[in-house]
């Protein structure tokens, strides 16, 4: 990918949105830490650079600063919020605290309507502000390109050098003309062509994998979820029989999940699949454990041991593959400097590599966001039903059982969860919610069944609406559907006499209970 936008991250909560918006318009963009040296950026041969927003003040001691060379590179540059203030600061302007901090909706008056950045942008459109500082003196060579009621320099431009800044956030949905402005930066300012498509990506990635692997073998740990399934299909299309997939059945999966994975990979995709049945070992290790984090550690350790054992049985593989997404890559690097703690799954990968004596990792999805992975899956011929399955946690049902994990609790939870999903699909609600699942509560309450009093457990239903899982609201599912789910669970699942609905949002709650 030579034709791309480099986004330097200064800690804004919206940085990922910049990349997503640009990619949605079929231009390619990647995010890097703000301290990335210009010499490294130059090697990428980017079409332009975007400086993200951030929570700091450019005039404060220790505030994040980029390599100054980017301002003299000749590359097109767009500063957003804090990025605009950096442009002004490094170009000889002045930034000060604002008397009137500006948050939320403002109306943008365009002052340079003939600027390529504002081509086709409607005047007085809503622009989303979030800043406490402002530019009080423009640098030489810059002109005011837009203003709002509280910001005389809501947009600035040096057309000769192709350096621009906007005080608002064009990447958020609330900015009505935000996509047009970002699109103009790519097409009009950087002269890029909208060539970023999943079909092109798949072709390039398959060719890249074939060249990298040659005649050697690749081992992939399979969960059966969207990411690992798309990874497996892409690898198989590239190298066929050279791919080996290992699926560890922990006994913590949904009802019928293992059988579905076997059918999908062996009978439909014809991919080499090796199943490790380890339910008893996982349940034995989890006996008596109630702390959620301890559960996760035990499951992660045992999974690694089972995977290692099977890998040794299968013989030497030169590569280990995994379904790392771009969000994982970004989160592994702190914008405040080299990350002190690397995500645990990356640590486990290193251990696996040592254990199977491989030394090389293939991460074919590491450039993609979740929605792009689904698009890639569709281009590879995978069904929408498979690709749009709700997220499922790595530790499985263990973290959907509050307290100790027992075999009988798992059986109850599997049946209740299956009923929930079945009713949602029958009612057409499944595709309308981000995630839906049942939680087993070992809290016994009094009930009446027939003429007898019961004293049994509780199932909590959790259904949320979200765009990316970062924030979420409880799904406003019709009472009729909730009633049908509750009735079926109580009637069909022995050991449950009460069903409750979780109506908390994230934040302050999390989506999962543990």
Coordinates of C-alpha atoms in Angstrom, one line a residue:
X1 CA 0.0 0.0 0.0
X2 CA 2.1 2.9 -1.2
X3 CA -0.7 5.4 -1.6
X4 CA -1.8 6.1 1.9
X5 CA -2.4 8.8 4.5
X6 CA -0.3 8.6 7.7
X7 CA -2.2 9.6 10.8
X8 CA -0.1 10.6 13.8
X9 CA -2.0 10.0 17.1
X10 CA -1.7 12.6 19.8
X11 CA -4.2 10.8 22.2
X12 CA -7.6 11.8 20.8
X13 CA -10.5 9.5 21.6
X14 CA -11.5 10.0 17.9
X15 CA -8.2 9.0 16.2
X16 CA -9.4 5.6 15.0
X17 CA -12.5 7.4 13.5
X18 CA -10.2 9.4 11.2
X19 CA -8.8 6.2 9.7
X20 CA -12.2 4.6 9.5
X21 CA -13.8 7.5 7.7
X22 CA -11.0 7.7 5.2
X23 CA -11.1 4.0 4.5
X24 CA -14.9 4.1 4.1
X25 CA -14.3 6.4 1.2
X26 CA -11.9 3.9 -0.3
X27 CA -8.7 5.7 0.5
X28 CA -6.1 4.0 2.7
X29 CA -4.9 5.4 6.0
X30 CA -2.8 4.0 8.9
X31 CA -2.3 5.3 12.5
X32 CA 1.1 5.7 14.0
X33 CA 2.3 7.2 17.4
X34 CA 3.0 10.9 17.3
X35 CA 6.7 10.4 18.0
X36 CA 7.3 8.4 14.8
X37 CA 10.4 9.9 13.2
X38 CA 9.9 11.5 9.8
X39 CA 12.6 9.3 8.4
X40 CA 10.3 6.3 9.0
X41 CA 7.3 8.2 7.6
X42 CA 9.3 9.1 4.5
X43 CA 10.0 5.4 3.9
X44 CA 6.2 4.8 3.7
X45 CA 6.0 7.2 0.8
X46 CA 2.7 8.6 2.1
X47 CA 0.4 10.9 0.0
X48 CA -0.2 13.1 3.1
X49 CA -0.1 13.4 6.8
X50 CA -2.9 14.0 9.3
X51 CA -2.3 15.2 12.9
X52 CA -5.0 14.0 15.3
X53 CA -6.6 15.8 18.2
X54 CA -5.4 15.3 21.7
X55 CA -6.1 16.3 25.3
X56 CA -2.9 18.4 25.9
X57 CA -2.0 22.0 25.3
X58 CA 0.8 22.7 22.8
X59 CA 2.4 25.3 25.0
X60 CA 2.5 23.1 28.1
X61 CA 5.8 21.5 29.2
X62 CA 5.9 17.8 28.2
X63 CA 3.0 18.0 25.7
X64 CA 3.3 15.6 22.8
X65 CA 5.2 17.0 19.8
X66 CA 5.9 15.4 16.5
X67 CA 9.2 15.4 14.5
X68 CA 9.4 19.0 13.3
X69 CA 10.6 17.8 10.0
X70 CA 7.0 16.9 8.9
X71 CA 6.2 20.7 8.7
X72 CA 9.0 21.2 6.2
X73 CA 8.6 18.0 4.2
X74 CA 6.6 19.3 1.4
X75 CA 3.9 16.7 2.0
X76 CA 0.3 17.8 2.3
X77 CA -0.7 18.2 6.0
X78 CA -4.0 18.4 7.8
X79 CA -4.1 19.2 11.6
X80 CA -7.3 18.4 13.5
X81 CA -8.0 20.2 16.8
X82 CA -4.7 19.8 18.7
X83 CA -3.2 19.1 15.3
X84 CA -4.3 22.6 14.1
X85 CA -2.7 24.1 17.1
X86 CA 0.5 22.2 16.4
X87 CA 0.5 23.6 12.8
X88 CA 0.1 27.1 14.2
X89 CA 2.7 26.6 16.9
X90 CA 5.4 25.1 14.7
X91 CA 4.8 27.6 11.9
X92 CA 5.3 30.7 14.0
X93 CA 1.7 31.4 15.2
X94 CA 0.4 31.6 18.7
X95 CA -1.9 29.4 20.8
X96 CA -3.5 30.5 24.1
X97 CA -6.2 29.3 26.5
X98 CA -9.6 30.3 25.3
X99 CA -11.9 32.5 27.3
X100 CA -14.8 30.5 26.0
X101 CA -14.2 26.8 25.7
X102 CA -16.1 25.3 22.8
X103 CA -17.7 21.8 23.1
X104 CA -20.4 20.3 21.0
X105 CA -22.1 21.8 17.9
X106 CA -21.0 25.0 16.2
X107 CA -21.8 26.4 12.8
X108 CA -18.9 26.7 10.4
X109 CA -18.7 29.8 8.2
X110 CA -16.5 29.1 5.2
X111 CA -14.1 32.0 4.4
X112 CA -12.1 30.3 1.6
X113 CA -14.8 28.7 -0.5
X114 CA -12.3 28.2 -3.4
X115 CA -10.0 26.2 -1.2
X116 CA -9.6 22.5 -2.4
X117 CA -10.2 21.4 1.2
X118 CA -13.7 23.0 1.2
X119 CA -14.8 22.0 -2.3
X120 CA -18.5 21.3 -2.2
X121 CA -18.7 22.0 1.6
X122 CA -22.0 23.7 2.6
X123 CA -21.7 27.0 4.4
X124 CA -22.8 27.2 8.0
X125 CA -22.9 23.5 8.5
X126 CA -22.7 21.9 11.9
X127 CA -19.1 21.2 13.0
X128 CA -18.3 19.3 16.3
X129 CA -15.9 21.2 18.6
X130 CA -14.0 19.9 21.6
X131 CA -11.3 22.4 22.7
X132 CA -10.2 24.7 25.4
X133 CA -7.3 26.4 23.6
X134 CA -7.4 28.5 20.4
X135 CA -5.1 30.1 17.8
X136 CA -4.7 33.8 18.7
X137 CA -2.2 34.7 16.0
X138 CA -1.9 33.1 12.5
X139 CA 1.6 32.2 11.2
X140 CA 3.0 34.0 8.2
X141 CA 1.6 32.5 4.9
X142 CA -1.6 31.2 6.5
X143 CA -5.1 32.6 6.0
X144 CA -8.3 32.1 8.0
X145 CA -10.4 29.5 6.0
X146 CA -13.3 29.2 8.4
X147 CA -14.7 30.6 11.6
X148 CA -17.4 29.9 14.2
X149 CA -19.0 32.1 16.8
X150 CA -16.2 31.4 19.3
X151 CA -13.3 30.6 17.0
X152 CA -12.0 33.2 14.5
X153 CA -9.6 30.5 13.2
X154 CA -11.8 27.4 13.1
X155 CA -10.0 26.5 9.9
X156 CA -6.7 27.8 8.5
X157 CA -4.8 27.2 5.3
X158 CA -1.5 27.7 3.6
X159 CA -2.4 26.8 0.1
X160 CA 1.1 27.2 -1.3
X161 CA 2.5 24.6 1.1
X162 CA -0.7 22.5 1.2
X163 CA -0.9 22.8 5.0
X164 CA -4.3 23.0 6.6
X165 CA -5.8 22.9 10.0
X166 CA -9.4 22.6 11.4
X167 CA -10.3 23.3 15.0
X168 CA -13.3 20.9 14.8
X169 CA -13.5 17.2 14.4
X170 CA -14.5 16.2 10.8
X171 CA -14.2 12.5 11.7
X172 CA -17.2 12.5 14.0
X173 CA -20.7 12.0 12.7
X174 CA -22.0 15.2 14.2
X175 CA -19.8 17.2 11.8
X176 CA -22.2 17.4 8.8
X177 CA -19.6 18.0 6.1
X178 CA -16.8 16.1 7.9
X179 CA -16.6 13.3 5.3
X180 CA -16.5 15.8 2.5
X181 CA -13.6 17.7 4.1
X182 CA -11.6 14.4 4.7
X183 CA -12.4 13.2 1.2
X184 CA -11.2 16.5 -0.2
X185 CA -8.0 16.3 1.6
X186 CA -7.4 12.8 0.1
X187 CA -8.6 13.5 -3.4
X188 CA -8.1 17.3 -4.0
X189 CA -5.1 18.0 -1.8
X190 CA -3.2 14.7 -1.9
X191 CA -4.3 13.7 -5.4
X192 CA -5.2 10.1 -4.3
X193 CA -7.4 7.7 -6.1
X194 CA -10.1 5.8 -4.2
X195 CA -8.6 2.3 -4.8
X196 CA -8.9 0.8 -1.3
X197 CA -11.4 -2.1 -1.7
X198 CA -11.6 -5.5 0.0
X199 CA -11.3 -7.3 -3.3
X200 CA -8.1 -5.5 -4.1
X201 CA -6.9 -6.1 -0.5
X202 CA -7.7 -9.8 -0.8
X203 CA -5.8 -10.2 -4.1
X204 CA -2.7 -8.4 -2.8
X205 CA -2.8 -10.2 0.6
X206 CA -3.0 -13.6 -1.0
X207 CA -0.1 -12.8 -3.3
X208 CA 1.9 -11.5 -0.4
X209 CA 1.2 -14.6 1.7
X210 CA 2.2 -17.0 -1.1
X211 CA 5.5 -15.1 -1.6
X212 CA 6.2 -15.0 2.2
X213 CA 5.3 -18.7 2.9
X214 CA 6.6 -20.3 -0.3
X215 CA 6.4 -24.1 0.2
X216 CA 6.5 -23.9 4.0
X217 CA 3.7 -24.7 6.5
X218 CA 1.5 -22.4 8.6
X219 CA -0.2 -23.2 11.9
X220 CA -3.4 -21.3 13.0
X221 CA -5.1 -21.4 16.3
X222 CA -8.8 -21.3 15.5
X223 CA -11.6 -20.0 17.8
X224 CA -14.4 -20.4 15.2
X225 CA -15.2 -16.6 15.5
X226 CA -15.3 -14.1 12.7
X227 CA -11.7 -13.0 12.9
X228 CA -10.1 -16.5 13.0
X229 CA -12.5 -17.8 10.3
X230 CA -11.7 -15.0 7.8
X231 CA -8.0 -15.5 8.6
X232 CA -8.3 -19.2 7.9
X233 CA -10.2 -18.7 4.6
X234 CA -7.7 -16.1 3.4
X235 CA -4.7 -18.3 4.2
X236 CA -6.4 -21.4 2.7
X237 CA -7.1 -19.5 -0.5
X238 CA -3.4 -18.5 -0.6
X239 CA -1.6 -21.8 0.4
X240 CA -4.2 -24.6 0.6
X241 CA -3.0 -27.8 2.2
X242 CA 0.0 -26.0 3.7
X243 CA -2.3 -24.6 6.4
X244 CA -3.1 -26.5 9.6
X245 CA -5.8 -25.2 12.0
X246 CA -6.1 -26.3 15.6
X247 CA -9.3 -25.8 17.5
X248 CA -9.3 -26.4 21.3
X249 CA -12.7 -27.4 22.7
X250 CA -12.5 -26.0 26.2
X251 CA -16.0 -27.1 27.1
X252 CA -16.9 -23.4 27.5
X253 CA -18.4 -22.9 24.1
X254 CA -22.0 -22.2 23.1
X255 CA -24.4 -25.0 22.4
X256 CA -23.5 -26.9 19.2
X257 CA -20.5 -24.6 18.5
X258 CA -17.8 -27.3 18.2
X259 CA -20.0 -29.4 15.9
X260 CA -20.6 -26.3 13.7
X261 CA -16.9 -25.5 13.5
X262 CA -16.0 -29.0 12.5
X263 CA -18.7 -29.0 9.8
X264 CA -17.8 -25.6 8.5
X265 CA -14.0 -26.2 8.2
X266 CA -13.9 -29.9 7.3
X267 CA -17.0 -30.3 5.1
X268 CA -17.6 -26.8 3.7
X269 CA -14.1 -25.2 3.4
X270 CA -12.1 -28.5 3.2
X271 CA -9.4 -27.0 5.5
X272 CA -7.1 -29.2 7.6
X273 CA -8.7 -29.0 11.0
X274 CA -7.5 -30.7 14.2
X275 CA -9.8 -30.7 17.2
X276 CA -8.4 -31.0 20.8
X277 CA -11.1 -32.1 23.3
X278 CA -10.1 -30.7 26.6
X279 CA -13.4 -30.1 28.5
X280 CA -12.5 -32.1 31.5
X281 CA -9.1 -30.5 32.0
X282 CA -10.5 -27.0 31.9
X283 CA -13.4 -27.8 34.3
X284 CA -11.0 -29.4 36.7
X285 CA -8.7 -26.4 36.7
X286 CA -11.6 -24.0 37.1
X287 CA -13.1 -25.9 40.1
X288 CA -13.5 -23.6 43.1
X289 CA -12.3 -20.5 41.2
X290 CA -14.6 -17.5 41.5
X291 CA -12.4 -14.5 40.6
X292 CA -13.0 -13.4 36.9
X293 CA -9.4 -12.5 36.2
X294 CA -8.2 -15.8 37.7
X295 CA -10.6 -17.6 35.4
X296 CA -9.2 -15.8 32.4
X297 CA -5.6 -16.6 33.4
X298 CA -6.3 -20.3 33.9
X299 CA -8.1 -20.5 30.6
X300 CA -5.3 -18.7 28.7
X301 CA -2.6 -20.9 30.2
X302 CA -4.4 -24.2 29.6
X303 CA -5.3 -23.1 26.0
X304 CA -1.6 -22.4 25.3
X305 CA -0.6 -25.8 26.8
X306 CA -3.2 -27.7 24.7
X307 CA -2.3 -25.8 21.6
X308 CA 1.4 -26.5 22.2
X309 CA 0.8 -30.2 22.7
X310 CA -1.1 -30.5 19.4
X311 CA 1.4 -28.4 17.6
X312 CA 4.2 -30.8 18.6
X313 CA 2.1 -33.7 17.4
X314 CA 1.6 -32.1 14.0
X315 CA 5.3 -31.5 13.5
X316 CA 7.2 -28.4 12.6
X317 CA 5.5 -25.4 11.1
X318 CA 7.6 -22.5 9.9
X319 CA 4.9 -19.9 10.6
X320 CA 2.3 -19.2 13.2
X321 CA -0.8 -17.2 12.1
X322 CA -3.3 -15.3 14.2
X323 CA -6.3 -13.0 13.6
X324 CA -4.9 -9.9 15.1
X325 CA -7.0 -6.8 14.1
X326 CA -5.8 -3.2 13.6
X327 CA -7.4 -2.2 16.9
X328 CA -5.2 -4.7 18.7
X329 CA -2.1 -3.3 16.9
X330 CA -3.0 0.3 17.8
X331 CA -3.8 -0.6 21.5
X332 CA -0.4 -2.3 21.8
X333 CA 1.4 1.1 21.3
X334 CA 0.8 4.0 23.8
X335 CA 0.8 7.5 22.3
X336 CA 2.8 8.5 25.4
X337 CA 5.8 6.5 24.4
X338 CA 6.8 2.9 23.8
X339 CA 4.3 0.7 25.6
X340 CA 5.4 -0.6 29.0
X341 CA 2.9 -3.5 28.9
X342 CA 2.2 -5.4 25.8
X343 CA -1.3 -7.0 25.5
X344 CA -1.3 -10.5 27.0
X345 CA -2.2 -12.3 23.7
X346 CA 1.0 -10.9 22.2
X347 CA 3.0 -12.3 25.0
X348 CA 1.3 -15.7 24.5
X349 CA 2.2 -15.5 20.8
X350 CA 5.8 -15.1 21.7
X351 CA 5.7 -18.2 24.0
X352 CA 4.0 -20.3 21.3
X353 CA 6.6 -19.3 18.8
X354 CA 9.3 -20.4 21.1
X355 CA 7.5 -23.6 21.9
X356 CA 6.9 -24.6 18.2
X357 CA 10.3 -23.3 17.2
X358 CA 8.8 -21.1 14.5
X359 CA 10.1 -17.6 14.9
X360 CA 7.7 -16.0 12.4
X361 CA 4.2 -14.7 12.6
X362 CA 1.6 -14.1 9.9
X363 CA -1.2 -11.6 10.8
X364 CA -3.1 -11.0 7.6
X365 CA -5.8 -8.9 9.2
X366 CA -3.6 -6.6 11.2
X367 CA -4.4 -3.7 8.9
X368 CA -8.1 -4.0 9.2
X369 CA -10.9 -2.8 11.4
X370 CA -13.7 -5.2 12.4
X371 CA -16.2 -4.0 9.8
X372 CA -13.5 -4.3 7.1
X373 CA -12.8 -7.9 8.2
X374 CA -16.5 -8.7 7.5
X375 CA -16.2 -7.0 4.1
X376 CA -13.2 -9.1 3.4
X377 CA -15.0 -12.2 4.4
X378 CA -17.8 -11.4 2.0
X379 CA -15.3 -10.9 -0.8
X380 CA -13.9 -14.4 0.0
X381 CA -17.4 -15.9 -0.3
X382 CA -18.3 -16.4 3.4
X383 CA -22.0 -16.1 4.4
X384 CA -23.4 -13.0 6.1
X385 CA -24.9 -15.2 8.7
X386 CA -21.4 -16.3 9.7
X387 CA -19.8 -12.9 9.4
X388 CA -22.3 -11.0 11.3
X389 CA -22.4 -13.2 14.4
X390 CA -22.3 -11.4 17.7
X391 CA -18.9 -11.1 19.4
X392 CA -18.1 -14.0 21.8
X393 CA -15.4 -13.7 24.5
X394 CA -12.2 -15.7 24.3
X395 CA -12.7 -17.3 27.8
X396 CA -16.2 -18.4 26.6
X397 CA -19.1 -19.1 28.9
X398 CA -16.7 -19.1 31.9
X399 CA -17.1 -15.3 32.3
X400 CA -20.9 -15.5 31.8
X401 CA -21.2 -17.7 34.9
X402 CA -20.9 -15.5 38.0
X403 CA -18.7 -17.3 40.5
X404 CA -17.5 -20.9 40.1
X405 CA -17.8 -22.6 36.8
X406 CA -19.6 -26.0 37.1
X407 CA -20.6 -28.5 34.5
X408 CA -24.3 -28.3 35.4
X409 CA -24.2 -24.5 35.3
X410 CA -22.6 -24.6 31.8
X411 CA -25.4 -27.0 30.6
X412 CA -28.1 -24.6 32.0
X413 CA -26.4 -21.5 30.4
X414 CA -26.0 -23.2 27.0
X415 CA -29.7 -24.0 26.8
X416 CA -30.8 -20.6 28.0
X417 CA -28.4 -18.8 25.6
X418 CA -29.6 -21.0 22.7
X419 CA -33.2 -20.1 23.4
X420 CA -32.3 -16.4 23.6
X421 CA -30.6 -16.4 20.2
X422 CA -33.2 -18.6 18.6
X423 CA -36.0 -16.2 19.6
X424 CA -34.0 -13.1 18.5
X425 CA -33.4 -14.7 15.0
X426 CA -37.1 -15.8 14.7
X427 CA -38.3 -12.3 15.5
X428 CA -35.8 -10.5 13.2
X429 CA -34.1 -8.8 16.2
X430 CA -30.7 -10.6 16.1
X431 CA -29.3 -8.4 13.3
X432 CA -30.5 -5.2 15.0
X433 CA -28.5 -5.6 18.2
X434 CA -24.7 -5.5 18.6
X435 CA -24.5 -8.3 21.1
X436 CA -26.9 -10.6 23.0
X437 CA -26.2 -13.3 25.5
X438 CA -27.4 -14.9 28.7
X439 CA -25.6 -14.8 32.1
X440 CA -26.0 -17.5 34.7
X441 CA -26.5 -16.1 38.3
X442 CA -26.1 -18.7 41.0
X443 CA -28.6 -16.7 43.1
X444 CA -31.6 -18.8 44.1
X445 CA -35.0 -17.2 44.3
X446 CA -38.5 -18.5 45.2
X447 CA -40.8 -19.4 42.4
X448 CA -44.0 -21.4 41.9
X449 CA -44.3 -24.2 39.2
X450 CA -47.6 -26.0 39.2
X451 CA -48.6 -26.4 42.8
X452 CA -45.0 -26.5 44.1
X453 CA -42.7 -23.8 45.4
X454 CA -39.3 -23.8 43.7
X455 CA -36.0 -22.4 44.9
X456 CA -33.8 -22.1 41.7
X457 CA -31.3 -20.0 39.9
X458 CA -31.6 -16.8 37.8
X459 CA -30.7 -16.1 34.2
X460 CA -29.9 -12.4 33.2
X461 CA -30.4 -11.4 29.6
X462 CA -27.9 -8.9 28.2
X463 CA -28.6 -7.2 24.9
X464 CA -26.9 -4.0 23.7
X465 CA -26.8 -1.6 20.8
X466 CA -23.4 -0.2 19.8
X467 CA -21.4 0.9 16.8
X468 CA -18.0 -0.4 18.0
X469 CA -18.4 -1.9 21.4
X470 CA -16.5 1.1 23.0
X471 CA -19.8 2.5 24.3
X472 CA -23.2 0.8 24.4
X473 CA -26.8 1.2 25.4
X474 CA -29.2 -1.6 26.4
X475 CA -31.3 -2.7 23.5
X476 CA -34.9 -1.6 23.6
X477 CA -36.3 -5.0 22.7
X478 CA -40.1 -5.2 22.6
X479 CA -41.7 -6.7 25.7
X480 CA -43.4 -9.4 23.7
X481 CA -40.0 -10.8 22.6
X482 CA -38.6 -10.5 26.1
X483 CA -41.7 -12.3 27.4
X484 CA -41.3 -15.1 24.8
X485 CA -37.7 -15.6 25.8
X486 CA -38.4 -15.7 29.5
X487 CA -41.3 -18.1 29.1
X488 CA -39.3 -20.5 27.0
X489 CA -36.2 -20.4 29.3
X490 CA -38.3 -21.0 32.5
X491 CA -40.4 -23.8 30.8
X492 CA -37.6 -25.6 29.0
X493 CA -34.4 -25.1 31.1
X494 CA -34.4 -27.1 34.3
X495 CA -32.9 -25.2 37.2
X496 CA -34.2 -21.7 36.2
X497 CA -37.3 -20.1 37.6
X498 CA -36.6 -16.4 37.1
X499 CA -35.3 -14.3 34.1
X500 CA -34.2 -10.7 34.4
X501 CA -33.2 -8.1 31.8
X502 CA -30.0 -5.9 32.2
X503 CA -30.8 -2.3 31.4
X504 CA -27.5 -0.7 32.2
X505 CA -25.4 1.1 29.7
X506 CA -21.6 1.2 29.0
X507 CA -20.3 3.2 30.7
X508 CA -20.7 2.9 33.6
X509 CA -21.3 -0.8 33.2
X510 CA -19.4 -3.1 30.8
X511 CA -21.0 -5.2 28.2
X512 CA -19.9 -8.5 29.7
X513 CA -20.6 -9.1 33.4
X514 CA -17.1 -10.3 34.2

